[in-house]
PDB file of C-alpha atoms in Angstrom:
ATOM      1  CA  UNK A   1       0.000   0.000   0.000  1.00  0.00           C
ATOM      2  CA  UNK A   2       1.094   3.712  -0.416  1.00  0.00           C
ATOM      3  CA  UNK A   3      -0.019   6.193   1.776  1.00  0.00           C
ATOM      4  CA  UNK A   4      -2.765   7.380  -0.165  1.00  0.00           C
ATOM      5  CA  UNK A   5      -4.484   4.045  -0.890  1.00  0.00           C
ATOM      6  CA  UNK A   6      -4.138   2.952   3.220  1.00  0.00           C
ATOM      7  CA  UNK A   7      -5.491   6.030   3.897  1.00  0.00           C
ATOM      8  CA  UNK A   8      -8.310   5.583   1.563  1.00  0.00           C
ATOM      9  CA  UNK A   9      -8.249   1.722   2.710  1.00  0.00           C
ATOM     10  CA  UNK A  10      -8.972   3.242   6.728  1.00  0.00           C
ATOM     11  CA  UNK A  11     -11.922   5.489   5.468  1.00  0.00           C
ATOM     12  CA  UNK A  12     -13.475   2.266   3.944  1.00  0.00           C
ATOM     13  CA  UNK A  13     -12.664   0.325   6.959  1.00  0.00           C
ATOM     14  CA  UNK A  14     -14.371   3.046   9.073  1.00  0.00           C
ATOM     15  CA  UNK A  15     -17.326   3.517   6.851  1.00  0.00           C
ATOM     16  CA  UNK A  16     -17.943  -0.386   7.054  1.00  0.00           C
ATOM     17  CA  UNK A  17     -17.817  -0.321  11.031  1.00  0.00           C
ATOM     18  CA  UNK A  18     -20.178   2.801  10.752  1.00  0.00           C
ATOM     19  CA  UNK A  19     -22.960   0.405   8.555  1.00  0.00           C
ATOM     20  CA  UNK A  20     -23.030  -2.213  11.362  1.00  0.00           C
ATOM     21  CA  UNK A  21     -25.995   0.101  12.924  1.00  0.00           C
ATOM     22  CA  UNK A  22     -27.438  -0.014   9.486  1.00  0.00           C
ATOM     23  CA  UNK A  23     -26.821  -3.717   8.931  1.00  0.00           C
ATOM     24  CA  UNK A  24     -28.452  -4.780  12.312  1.00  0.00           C
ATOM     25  CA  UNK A  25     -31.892  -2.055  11.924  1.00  0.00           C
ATOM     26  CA  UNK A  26     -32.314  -4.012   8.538  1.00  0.00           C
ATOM     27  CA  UNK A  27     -32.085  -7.827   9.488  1.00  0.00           C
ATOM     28  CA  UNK A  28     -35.304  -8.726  11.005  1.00  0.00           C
ATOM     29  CA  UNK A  29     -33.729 -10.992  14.139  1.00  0.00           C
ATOM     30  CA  UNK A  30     -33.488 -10.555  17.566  1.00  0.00           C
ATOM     31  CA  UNK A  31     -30.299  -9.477  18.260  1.00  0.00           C
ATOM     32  CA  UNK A  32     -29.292 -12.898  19.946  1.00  0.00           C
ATOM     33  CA  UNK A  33     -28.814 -14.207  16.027  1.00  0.00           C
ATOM     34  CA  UNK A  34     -27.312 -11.079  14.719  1.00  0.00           C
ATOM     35  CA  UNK A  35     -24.467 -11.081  17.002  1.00  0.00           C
ATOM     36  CA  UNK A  36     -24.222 -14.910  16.096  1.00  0.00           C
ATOM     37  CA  UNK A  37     -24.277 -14.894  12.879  1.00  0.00           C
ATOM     38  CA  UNK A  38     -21.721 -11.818  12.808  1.00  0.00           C
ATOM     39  CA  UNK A  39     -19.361 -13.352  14.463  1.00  0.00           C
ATOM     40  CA  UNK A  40     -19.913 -16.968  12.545  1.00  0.00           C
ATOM     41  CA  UNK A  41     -19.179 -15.276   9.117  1.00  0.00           C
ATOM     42  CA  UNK A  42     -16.541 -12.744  10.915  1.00  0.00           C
ATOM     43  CA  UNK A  43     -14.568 -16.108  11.388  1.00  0.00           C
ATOM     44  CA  UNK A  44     -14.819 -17.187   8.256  1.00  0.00           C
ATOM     45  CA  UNK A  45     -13.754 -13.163   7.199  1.00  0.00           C
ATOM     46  CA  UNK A  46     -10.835 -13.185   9.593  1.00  0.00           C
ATOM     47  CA  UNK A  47      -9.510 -16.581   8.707  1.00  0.00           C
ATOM     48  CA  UNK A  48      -9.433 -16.194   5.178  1.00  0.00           C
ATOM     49  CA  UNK A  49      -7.517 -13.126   5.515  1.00  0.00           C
ATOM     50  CA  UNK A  50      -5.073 -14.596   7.887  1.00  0.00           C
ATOM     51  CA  UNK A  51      -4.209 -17.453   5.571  1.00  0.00           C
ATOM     52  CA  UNK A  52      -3.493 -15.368   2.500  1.00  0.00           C
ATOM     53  CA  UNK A  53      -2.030 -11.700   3.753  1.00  0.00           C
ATOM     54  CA  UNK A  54       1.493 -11.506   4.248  1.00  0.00           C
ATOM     55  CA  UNK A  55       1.494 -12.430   8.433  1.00  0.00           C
ATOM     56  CA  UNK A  56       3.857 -13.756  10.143  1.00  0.00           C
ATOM     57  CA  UNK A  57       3.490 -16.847  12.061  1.00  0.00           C
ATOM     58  CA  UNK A  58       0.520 -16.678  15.087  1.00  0.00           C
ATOM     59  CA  UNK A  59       1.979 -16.073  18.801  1.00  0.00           C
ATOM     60  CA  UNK A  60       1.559 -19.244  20.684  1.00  0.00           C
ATOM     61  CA  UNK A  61      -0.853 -18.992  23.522  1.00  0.00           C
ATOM     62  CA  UNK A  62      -0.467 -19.422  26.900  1.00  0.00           C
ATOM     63  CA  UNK A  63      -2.785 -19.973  29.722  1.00  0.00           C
ATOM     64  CA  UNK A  64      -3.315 -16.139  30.671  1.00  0.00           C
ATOM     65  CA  UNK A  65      -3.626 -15.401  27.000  1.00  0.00           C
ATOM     66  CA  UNK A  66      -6.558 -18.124  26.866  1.00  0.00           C
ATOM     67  CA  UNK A  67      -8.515 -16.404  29.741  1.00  0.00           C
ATOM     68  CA  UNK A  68      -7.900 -12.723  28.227  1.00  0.00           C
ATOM     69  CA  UNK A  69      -9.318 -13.952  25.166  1.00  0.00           C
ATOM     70  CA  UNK A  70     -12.281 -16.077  26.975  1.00  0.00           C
ATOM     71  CA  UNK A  71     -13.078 -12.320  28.699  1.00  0.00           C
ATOM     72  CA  UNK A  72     -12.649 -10.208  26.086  1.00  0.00           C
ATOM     73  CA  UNK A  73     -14.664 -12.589  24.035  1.00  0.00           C
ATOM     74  CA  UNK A  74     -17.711 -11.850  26.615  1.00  0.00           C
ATOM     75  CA  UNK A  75     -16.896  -8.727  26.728  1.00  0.00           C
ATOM     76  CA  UNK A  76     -17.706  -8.731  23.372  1.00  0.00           C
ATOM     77  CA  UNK A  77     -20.611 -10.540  22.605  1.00  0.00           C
ATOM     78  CA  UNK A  78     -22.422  -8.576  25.589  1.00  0.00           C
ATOM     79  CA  UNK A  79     -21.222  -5.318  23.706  1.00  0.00           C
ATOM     80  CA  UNK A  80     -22.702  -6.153  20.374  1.00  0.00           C
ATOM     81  CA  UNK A  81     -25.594  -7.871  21.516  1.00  0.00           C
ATOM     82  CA  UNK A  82     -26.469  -4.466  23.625  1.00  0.00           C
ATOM     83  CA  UNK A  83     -25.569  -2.110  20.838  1.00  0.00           C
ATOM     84  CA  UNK A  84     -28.238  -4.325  18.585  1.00  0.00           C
ATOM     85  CA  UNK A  85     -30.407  -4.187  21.107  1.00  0.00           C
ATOM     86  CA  UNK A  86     -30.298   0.122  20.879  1.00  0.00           C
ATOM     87  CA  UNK A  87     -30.687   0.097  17.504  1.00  0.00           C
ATOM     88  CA  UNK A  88     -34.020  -1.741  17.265  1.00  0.00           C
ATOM     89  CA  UNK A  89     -35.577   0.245  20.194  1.00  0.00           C
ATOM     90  CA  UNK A  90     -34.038   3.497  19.399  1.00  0.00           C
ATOM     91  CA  UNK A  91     -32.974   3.204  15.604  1.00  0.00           C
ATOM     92  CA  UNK A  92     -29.291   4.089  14.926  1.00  0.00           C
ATOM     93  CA  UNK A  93     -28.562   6.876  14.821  1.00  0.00           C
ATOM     94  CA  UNK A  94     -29.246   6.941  19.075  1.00  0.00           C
ATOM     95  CA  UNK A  95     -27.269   3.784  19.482  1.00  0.00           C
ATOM     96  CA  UNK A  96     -25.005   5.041  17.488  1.00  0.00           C
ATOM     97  CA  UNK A  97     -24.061   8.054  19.963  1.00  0.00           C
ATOM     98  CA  UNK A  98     -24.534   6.709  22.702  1.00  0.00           C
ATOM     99  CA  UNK A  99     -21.934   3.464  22.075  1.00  0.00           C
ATOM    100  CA  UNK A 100     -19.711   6.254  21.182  1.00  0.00           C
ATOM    101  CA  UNK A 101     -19.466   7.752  25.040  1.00  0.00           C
ATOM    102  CA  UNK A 102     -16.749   5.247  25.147  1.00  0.00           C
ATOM    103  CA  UNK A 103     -13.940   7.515  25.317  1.00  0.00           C
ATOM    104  CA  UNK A 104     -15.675   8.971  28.881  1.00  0.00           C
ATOM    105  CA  UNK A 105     -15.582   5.443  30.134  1.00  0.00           C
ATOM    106  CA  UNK A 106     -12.038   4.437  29.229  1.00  0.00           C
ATOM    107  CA  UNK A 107     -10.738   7.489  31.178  1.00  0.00           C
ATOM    108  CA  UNK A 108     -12.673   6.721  34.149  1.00  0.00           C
ATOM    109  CA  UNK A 109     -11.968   3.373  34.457  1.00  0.00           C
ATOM    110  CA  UNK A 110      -8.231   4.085  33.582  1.00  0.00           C
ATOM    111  CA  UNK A 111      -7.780   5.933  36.408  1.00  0.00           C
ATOM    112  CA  UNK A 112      -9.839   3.427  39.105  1.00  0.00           C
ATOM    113  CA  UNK A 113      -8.096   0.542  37.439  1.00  0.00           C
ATOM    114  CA  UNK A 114      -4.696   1.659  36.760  1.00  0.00           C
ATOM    115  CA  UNK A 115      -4.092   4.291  39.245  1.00  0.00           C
ATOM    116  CA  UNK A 116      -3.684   7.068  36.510  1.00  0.00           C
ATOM    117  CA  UNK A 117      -4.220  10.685  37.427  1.00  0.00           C
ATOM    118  CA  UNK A 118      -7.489  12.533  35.180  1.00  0.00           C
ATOM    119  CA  UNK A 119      -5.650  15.251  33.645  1.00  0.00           C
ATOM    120  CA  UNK A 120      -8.082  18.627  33.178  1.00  0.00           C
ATOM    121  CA  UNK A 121      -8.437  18.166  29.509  1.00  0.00           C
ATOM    122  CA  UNK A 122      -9.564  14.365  29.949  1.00  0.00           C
ATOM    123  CA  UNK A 123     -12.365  15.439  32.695  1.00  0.00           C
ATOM    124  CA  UNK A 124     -13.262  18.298  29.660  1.00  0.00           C
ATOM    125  CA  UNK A 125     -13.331  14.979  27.416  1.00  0.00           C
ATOM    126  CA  UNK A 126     -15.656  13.191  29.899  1.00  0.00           C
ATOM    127  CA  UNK A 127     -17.692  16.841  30.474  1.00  0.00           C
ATOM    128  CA  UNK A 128     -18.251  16.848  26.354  1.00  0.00           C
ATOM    129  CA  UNK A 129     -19.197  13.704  26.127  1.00  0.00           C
ATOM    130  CA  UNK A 130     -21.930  14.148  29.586  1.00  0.00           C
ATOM    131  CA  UNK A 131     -23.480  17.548  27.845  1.00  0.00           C
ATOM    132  CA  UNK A 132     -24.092  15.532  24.509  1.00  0.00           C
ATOM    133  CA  UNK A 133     -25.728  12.684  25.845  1.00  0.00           C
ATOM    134  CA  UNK A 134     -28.002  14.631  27.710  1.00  0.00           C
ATOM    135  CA  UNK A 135     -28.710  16.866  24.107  1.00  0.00           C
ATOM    136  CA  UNK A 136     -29.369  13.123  22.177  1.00  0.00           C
ATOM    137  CA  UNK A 137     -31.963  12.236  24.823  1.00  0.00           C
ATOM    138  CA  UNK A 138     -34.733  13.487  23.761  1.00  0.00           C
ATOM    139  CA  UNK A 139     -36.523  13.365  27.080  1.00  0.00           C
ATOM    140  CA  UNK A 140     -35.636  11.815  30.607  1.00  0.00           C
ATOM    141  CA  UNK A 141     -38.709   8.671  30.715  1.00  0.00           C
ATOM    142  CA  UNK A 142     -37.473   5.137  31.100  1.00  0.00           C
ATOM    143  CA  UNK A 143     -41.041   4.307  29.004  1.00  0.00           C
ATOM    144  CA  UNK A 144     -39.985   6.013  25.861  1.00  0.00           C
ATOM    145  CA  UNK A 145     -38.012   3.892  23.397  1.00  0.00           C
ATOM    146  CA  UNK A 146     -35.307   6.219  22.685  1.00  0.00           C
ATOM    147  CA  UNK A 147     -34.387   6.853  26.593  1.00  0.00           C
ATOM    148  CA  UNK A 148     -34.185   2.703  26.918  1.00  0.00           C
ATOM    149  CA  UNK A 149     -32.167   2.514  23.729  1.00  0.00           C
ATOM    150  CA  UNK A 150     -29.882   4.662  24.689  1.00  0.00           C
ATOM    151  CA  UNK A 151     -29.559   3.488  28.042  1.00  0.00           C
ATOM    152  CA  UNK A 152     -28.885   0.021  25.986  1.00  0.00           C
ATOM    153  CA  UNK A 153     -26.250   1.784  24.167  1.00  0.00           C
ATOM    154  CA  UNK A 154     -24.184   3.855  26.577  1.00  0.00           C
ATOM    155  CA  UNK A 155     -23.766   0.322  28.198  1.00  0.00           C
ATOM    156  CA  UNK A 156     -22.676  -1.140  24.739  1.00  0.00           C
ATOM    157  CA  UNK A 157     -20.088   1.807  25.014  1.00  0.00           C
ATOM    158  CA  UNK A 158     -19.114   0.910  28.744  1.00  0.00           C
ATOM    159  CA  UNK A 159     -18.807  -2.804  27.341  1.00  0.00           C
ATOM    160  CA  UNK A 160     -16.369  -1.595  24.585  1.00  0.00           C
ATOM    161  CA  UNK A 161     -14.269   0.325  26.914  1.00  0.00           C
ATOM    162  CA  UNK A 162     -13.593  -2.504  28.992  1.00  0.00           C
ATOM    163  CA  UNK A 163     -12.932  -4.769  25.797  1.00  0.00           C
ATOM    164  CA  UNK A 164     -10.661  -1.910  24.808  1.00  0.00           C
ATOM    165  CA  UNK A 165      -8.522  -1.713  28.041  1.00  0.00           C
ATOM    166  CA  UNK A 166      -8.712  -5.859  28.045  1.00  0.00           C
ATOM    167  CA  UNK A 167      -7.057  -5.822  24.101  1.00  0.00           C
ATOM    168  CA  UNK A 168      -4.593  -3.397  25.601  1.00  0.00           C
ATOM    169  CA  UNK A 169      -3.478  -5.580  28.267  1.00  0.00           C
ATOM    170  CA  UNK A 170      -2.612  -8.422  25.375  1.00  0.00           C
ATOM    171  CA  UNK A 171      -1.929  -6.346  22.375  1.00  0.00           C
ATOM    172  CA  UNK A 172       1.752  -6.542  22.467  1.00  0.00           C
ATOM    173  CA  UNK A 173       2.014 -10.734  22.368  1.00  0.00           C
ATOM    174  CA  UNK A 174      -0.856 -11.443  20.489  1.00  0.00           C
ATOM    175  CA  UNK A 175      -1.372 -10.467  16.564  1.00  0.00           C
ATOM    176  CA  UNK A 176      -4.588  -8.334  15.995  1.00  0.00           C
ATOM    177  CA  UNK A 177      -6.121 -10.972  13.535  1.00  0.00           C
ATOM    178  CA  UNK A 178      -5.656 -13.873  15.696  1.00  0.00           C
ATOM    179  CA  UNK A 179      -7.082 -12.143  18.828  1.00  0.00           C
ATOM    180  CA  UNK A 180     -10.127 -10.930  16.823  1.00  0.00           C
ATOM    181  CA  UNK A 181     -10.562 -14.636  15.095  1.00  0.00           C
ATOM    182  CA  UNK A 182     -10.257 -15.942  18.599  1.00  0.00           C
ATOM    183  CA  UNK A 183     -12.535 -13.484  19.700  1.00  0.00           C
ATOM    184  CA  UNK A 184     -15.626 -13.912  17.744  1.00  0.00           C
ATOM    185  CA  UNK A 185     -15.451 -17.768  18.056  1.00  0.00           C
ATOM    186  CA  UNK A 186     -16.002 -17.344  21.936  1.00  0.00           C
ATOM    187  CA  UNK A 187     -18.877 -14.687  20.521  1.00  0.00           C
ATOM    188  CA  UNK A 188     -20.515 -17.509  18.420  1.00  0.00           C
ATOM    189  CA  UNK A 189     -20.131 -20.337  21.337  1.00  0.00           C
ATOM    190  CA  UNK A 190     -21.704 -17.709  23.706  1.00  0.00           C
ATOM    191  CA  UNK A 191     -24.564 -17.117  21.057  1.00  0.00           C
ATOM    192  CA  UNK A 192     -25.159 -20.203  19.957  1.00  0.00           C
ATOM    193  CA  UNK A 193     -27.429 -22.250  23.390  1.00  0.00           C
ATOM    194  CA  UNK A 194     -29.883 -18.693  22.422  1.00  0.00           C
ATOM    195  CA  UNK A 195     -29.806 -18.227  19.147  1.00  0.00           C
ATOM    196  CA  UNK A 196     -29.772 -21.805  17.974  1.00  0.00           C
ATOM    197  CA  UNK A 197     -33.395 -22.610  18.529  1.00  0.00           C
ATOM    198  CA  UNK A 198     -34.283 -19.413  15.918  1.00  0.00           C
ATOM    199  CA  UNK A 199     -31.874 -20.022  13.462  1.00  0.00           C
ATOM    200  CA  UNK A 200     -34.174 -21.898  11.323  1.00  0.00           C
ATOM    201  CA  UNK A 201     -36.925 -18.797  11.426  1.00  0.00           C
ATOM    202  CA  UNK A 202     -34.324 -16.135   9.743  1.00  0.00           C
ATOM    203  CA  UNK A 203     -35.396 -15.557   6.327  1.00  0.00           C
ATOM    204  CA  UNK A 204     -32.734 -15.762   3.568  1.00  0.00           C
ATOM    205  CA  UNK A 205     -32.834 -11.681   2.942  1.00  0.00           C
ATOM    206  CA  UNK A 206     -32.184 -11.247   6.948  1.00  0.00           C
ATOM    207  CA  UNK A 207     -29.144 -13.871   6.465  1.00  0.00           C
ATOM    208  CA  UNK A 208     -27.325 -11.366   3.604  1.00  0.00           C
ATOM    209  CA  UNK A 209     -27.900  -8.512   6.027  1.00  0.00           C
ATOM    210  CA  UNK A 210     -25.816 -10.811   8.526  1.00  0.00           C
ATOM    211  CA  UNK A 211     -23.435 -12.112   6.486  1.00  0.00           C
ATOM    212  CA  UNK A 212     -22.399  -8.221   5.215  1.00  0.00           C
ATOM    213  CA  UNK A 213     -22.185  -7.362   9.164  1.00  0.00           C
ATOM    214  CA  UNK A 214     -20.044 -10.053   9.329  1.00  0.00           C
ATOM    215  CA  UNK A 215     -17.581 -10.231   6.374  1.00  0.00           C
ATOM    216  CA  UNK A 216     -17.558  -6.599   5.738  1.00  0.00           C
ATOM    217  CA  UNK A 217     -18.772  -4.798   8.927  1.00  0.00           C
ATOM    218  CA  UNK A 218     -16.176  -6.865  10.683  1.00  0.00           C
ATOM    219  CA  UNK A 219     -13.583  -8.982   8.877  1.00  0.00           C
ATOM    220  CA  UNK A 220     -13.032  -6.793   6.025  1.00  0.00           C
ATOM    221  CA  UNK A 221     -13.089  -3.398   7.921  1.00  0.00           C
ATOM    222  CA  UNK A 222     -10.420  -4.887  10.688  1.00  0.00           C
ATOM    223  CA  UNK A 223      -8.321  -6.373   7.712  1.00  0.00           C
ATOM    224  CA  UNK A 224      -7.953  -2.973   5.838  1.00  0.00           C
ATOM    225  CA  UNK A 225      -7.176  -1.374   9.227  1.00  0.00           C
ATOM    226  CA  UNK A 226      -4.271  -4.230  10.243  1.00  0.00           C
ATOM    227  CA  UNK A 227      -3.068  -3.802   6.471  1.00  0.00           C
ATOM    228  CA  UNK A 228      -3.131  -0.152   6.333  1.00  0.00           C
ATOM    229  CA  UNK A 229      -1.252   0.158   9.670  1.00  0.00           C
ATOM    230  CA  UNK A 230       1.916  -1.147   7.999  1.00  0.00           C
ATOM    231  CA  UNK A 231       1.934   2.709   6.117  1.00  0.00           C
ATOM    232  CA  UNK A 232      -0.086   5.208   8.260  1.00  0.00           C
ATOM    233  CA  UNK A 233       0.886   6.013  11.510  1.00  0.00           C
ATOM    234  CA  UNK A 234      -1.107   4.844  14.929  1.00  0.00           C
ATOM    235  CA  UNK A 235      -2.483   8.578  15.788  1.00  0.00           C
ATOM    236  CA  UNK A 236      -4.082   8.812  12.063  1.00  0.00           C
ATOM    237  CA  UNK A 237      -5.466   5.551  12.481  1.00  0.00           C
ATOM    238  CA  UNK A 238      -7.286   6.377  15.600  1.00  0.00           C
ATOM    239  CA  UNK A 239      -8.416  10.036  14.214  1.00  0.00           C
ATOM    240  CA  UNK A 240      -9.664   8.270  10.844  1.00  0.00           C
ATOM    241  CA  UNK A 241     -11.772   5.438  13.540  1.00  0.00           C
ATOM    242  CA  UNK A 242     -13.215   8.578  14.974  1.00  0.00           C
ATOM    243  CA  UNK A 243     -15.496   9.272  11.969  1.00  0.00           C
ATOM    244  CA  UNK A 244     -17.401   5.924  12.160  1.00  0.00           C
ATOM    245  CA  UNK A 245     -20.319   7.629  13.915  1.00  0.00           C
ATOM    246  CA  UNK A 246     -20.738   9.840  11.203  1.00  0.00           C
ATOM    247  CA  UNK A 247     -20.585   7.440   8.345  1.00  0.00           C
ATOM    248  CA  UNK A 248     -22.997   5.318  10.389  1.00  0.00           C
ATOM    249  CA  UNK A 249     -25.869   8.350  11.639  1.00  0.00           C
ATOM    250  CA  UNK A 250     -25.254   9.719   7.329  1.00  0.00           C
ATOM    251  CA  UNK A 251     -26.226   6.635   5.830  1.00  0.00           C
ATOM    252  CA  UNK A 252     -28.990   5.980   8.755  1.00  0.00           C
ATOM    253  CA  UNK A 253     -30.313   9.154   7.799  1.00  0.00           C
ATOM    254  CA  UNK A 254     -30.512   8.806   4.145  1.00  0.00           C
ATOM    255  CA  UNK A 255     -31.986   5.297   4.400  1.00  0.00           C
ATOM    256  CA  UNK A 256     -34.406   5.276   7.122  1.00  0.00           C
ATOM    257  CA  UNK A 257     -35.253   9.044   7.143  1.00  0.00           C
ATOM    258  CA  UNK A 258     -33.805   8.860  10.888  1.00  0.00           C
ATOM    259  CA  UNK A 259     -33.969  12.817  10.598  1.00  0.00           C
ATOM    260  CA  UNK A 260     -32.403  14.265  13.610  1.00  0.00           C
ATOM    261  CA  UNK A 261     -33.369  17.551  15.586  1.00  0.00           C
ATOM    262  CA  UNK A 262     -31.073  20.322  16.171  1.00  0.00           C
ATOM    263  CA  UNK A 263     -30.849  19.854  19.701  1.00  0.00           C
ATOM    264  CA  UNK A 264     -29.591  15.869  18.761  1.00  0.00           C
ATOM    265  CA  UNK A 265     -26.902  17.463  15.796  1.00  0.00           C
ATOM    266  CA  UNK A 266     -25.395  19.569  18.492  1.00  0.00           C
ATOM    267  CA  UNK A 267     -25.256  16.469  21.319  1.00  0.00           C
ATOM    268  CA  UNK A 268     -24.138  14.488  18.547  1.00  0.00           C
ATOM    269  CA  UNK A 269     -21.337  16.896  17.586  1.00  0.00           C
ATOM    270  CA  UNK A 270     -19.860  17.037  20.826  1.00  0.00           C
ATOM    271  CA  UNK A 271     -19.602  13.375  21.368  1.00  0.00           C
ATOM    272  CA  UNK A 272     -17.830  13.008  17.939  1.00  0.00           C
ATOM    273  CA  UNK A 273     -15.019  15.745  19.206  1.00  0.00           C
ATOM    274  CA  UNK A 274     -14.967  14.254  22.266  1.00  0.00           C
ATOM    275  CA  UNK A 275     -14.109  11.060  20.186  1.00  0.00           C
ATOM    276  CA  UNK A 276     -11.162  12.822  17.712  1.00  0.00           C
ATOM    277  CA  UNK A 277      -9.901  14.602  21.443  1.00  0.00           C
ATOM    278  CA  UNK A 278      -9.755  11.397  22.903  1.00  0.00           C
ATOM    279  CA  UNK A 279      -7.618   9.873  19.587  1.00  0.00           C
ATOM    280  CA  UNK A 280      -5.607  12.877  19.448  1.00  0.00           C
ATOM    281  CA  UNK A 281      -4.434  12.718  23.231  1.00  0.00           C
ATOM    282  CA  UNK A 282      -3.874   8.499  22.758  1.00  0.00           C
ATOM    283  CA  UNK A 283      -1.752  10.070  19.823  1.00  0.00           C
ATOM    284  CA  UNK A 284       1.161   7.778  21.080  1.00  0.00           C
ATOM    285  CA  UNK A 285      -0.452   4.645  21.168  1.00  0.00           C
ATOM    286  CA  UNK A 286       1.578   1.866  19.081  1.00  0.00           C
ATOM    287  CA  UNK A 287      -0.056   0.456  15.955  1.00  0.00           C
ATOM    288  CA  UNK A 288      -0.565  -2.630  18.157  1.00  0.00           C
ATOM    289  CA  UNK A 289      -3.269  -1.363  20.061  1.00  0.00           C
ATOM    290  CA  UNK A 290      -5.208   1.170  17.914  1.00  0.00           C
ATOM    291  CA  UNK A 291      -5.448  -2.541  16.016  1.00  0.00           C
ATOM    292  CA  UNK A 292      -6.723  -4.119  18.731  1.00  0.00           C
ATOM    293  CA  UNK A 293      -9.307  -1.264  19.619  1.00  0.00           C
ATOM    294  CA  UNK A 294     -10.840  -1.659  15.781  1.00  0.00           C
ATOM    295  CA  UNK A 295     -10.766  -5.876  16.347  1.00  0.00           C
ATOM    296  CA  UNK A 296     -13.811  -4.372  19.412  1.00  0.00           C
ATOM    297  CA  UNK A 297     -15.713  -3.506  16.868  1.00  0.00           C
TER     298      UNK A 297
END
């Protein structure tokens, strides 16, 4: 790749993880089968890629990588099945935003779990992303659909922090595609004792829908990242991840006439600088993890 295709290759990658909102509002399953079946074909994805890109060999595992994996694997599965979850009670755009308070959640729990001092421009990160999920919420009653789904959703975004700080913890022994592959087959053997018994109901139309989210939404969009990584560096990664929310609300928008009120714009706006603050100040991440925060979603 030269820089100007991996760059164009991360903008793909990031528009794909922005259509998983889309993918999920248009398969008519519960969510229970969606995350299944995304992480079923996401093996298949992640596999194929692995056997034919230019990796070297897999790290072998040891018995604390098997349990990182096993967690981050739940970790997973609970934050995709919540995030589907948002999206069919509060469409996606909603889910959409409120997954993305992530950033507040990583720098609270960084500092409980690791010790780390908040720094004043990290509690005006958390303060930005506060005000604009109060904006999205379009009023404070736990029996309107949008206040439940994005209830759902902050605590997909909770989910993903903790998955995030979890890939961090292993991202310098094990290779991005193998921890992802892993991942998603502990998704699929979580999945499977619920969704198994509906399987047979999904029509073949919902099953496309599922098999995009998986191969595209998921292998293909980690895959360009991990191959685009070898030429851009880790800080334009992570500001180029930062626009999935607005691929994802854009296309929500133009499909499903999810039209969204001024007061929701401006909320949504300053979650989505909260986001490119939050990659900017993880500027020095290695390449290592910013891959392994892309294999969360």
């Amino acid at each position: 790749m030269t820089p100007r295709t991996a760059l164009g290759a991360l903008h793909i990658g990031a528009l794909m993880f922005g259509l998983t909102g889309v993918f999920g509002k248009l398969a008519a399953a519960t969510p229970a089968v969606i995350v299944f079946g995304r992480a079923a074909f996401a093996v298949l994805a992640l596999a194929f890629f692995a056997r034919f890109a230019q990796q070297g060999g897999w790290q072998r595992l040891q018995a604390v990588d098997w349990r990182r994996l096993a967690l981050s694997g739940v970790l997973l599965a609970g934050h995709w099945v919540s995030f589907f979850i948002a999206v069919k009670v509060a469409g996606v755009a909603i889910a959409t935003l409120g997954f993305a308070s992530f950033p507040a959640f990583t720098v609270i729990l960084e500092g409980l779990i690791f010790r780390e001092r908040i720094r004043i421009n990290e509690i005006v990160l958390v303060a930005l992303v506060s005000v604009g999920l109060v904006l999205v919420t379009p009023a404070f009653d736990l029996a309107s659909g949008a206040t439940t789904g994005l209830l759902w959703a902050i605590l997909s975004g909770l989910l993903f922090s903790l998955l995030s700080l979890t890939n961090r913890a292993s991202s310098g022994r094990i290779p991005a595609v193998q921890a992802a592959l892993c991942q998603n087959v502990v998704v699929a053997l979580c999945l499977l004792p619920v969704a198994a018994p509906q399987l047979s109901e999904v029509r073949a139309i919902d099953w496309l829908w599922i098999g995009l989210l998986g191969v595209f939404c998921t292998g293909v969009a980690h895959s360009l990242f991990v191959a685009s990584l070898a030429v851009i560096k880790a800080r334009t990664a992570a500001v180029v991840f930062a626009m999935e929310p607005v691929y994802g609300i854009t296309v929500a928008w133009l499909l499903f006439d999810e039209d969204p009120t001024l007061r929701m714009l401006i909320g949504g706006a300053l979650i989505i600088v909260a986001i490119v603050v939050s990659s900017r100040m993880s500027g020095s991440s290695d390449k290592k993890t910013v891959a392994a925060e892309a294999a969360s979603h």
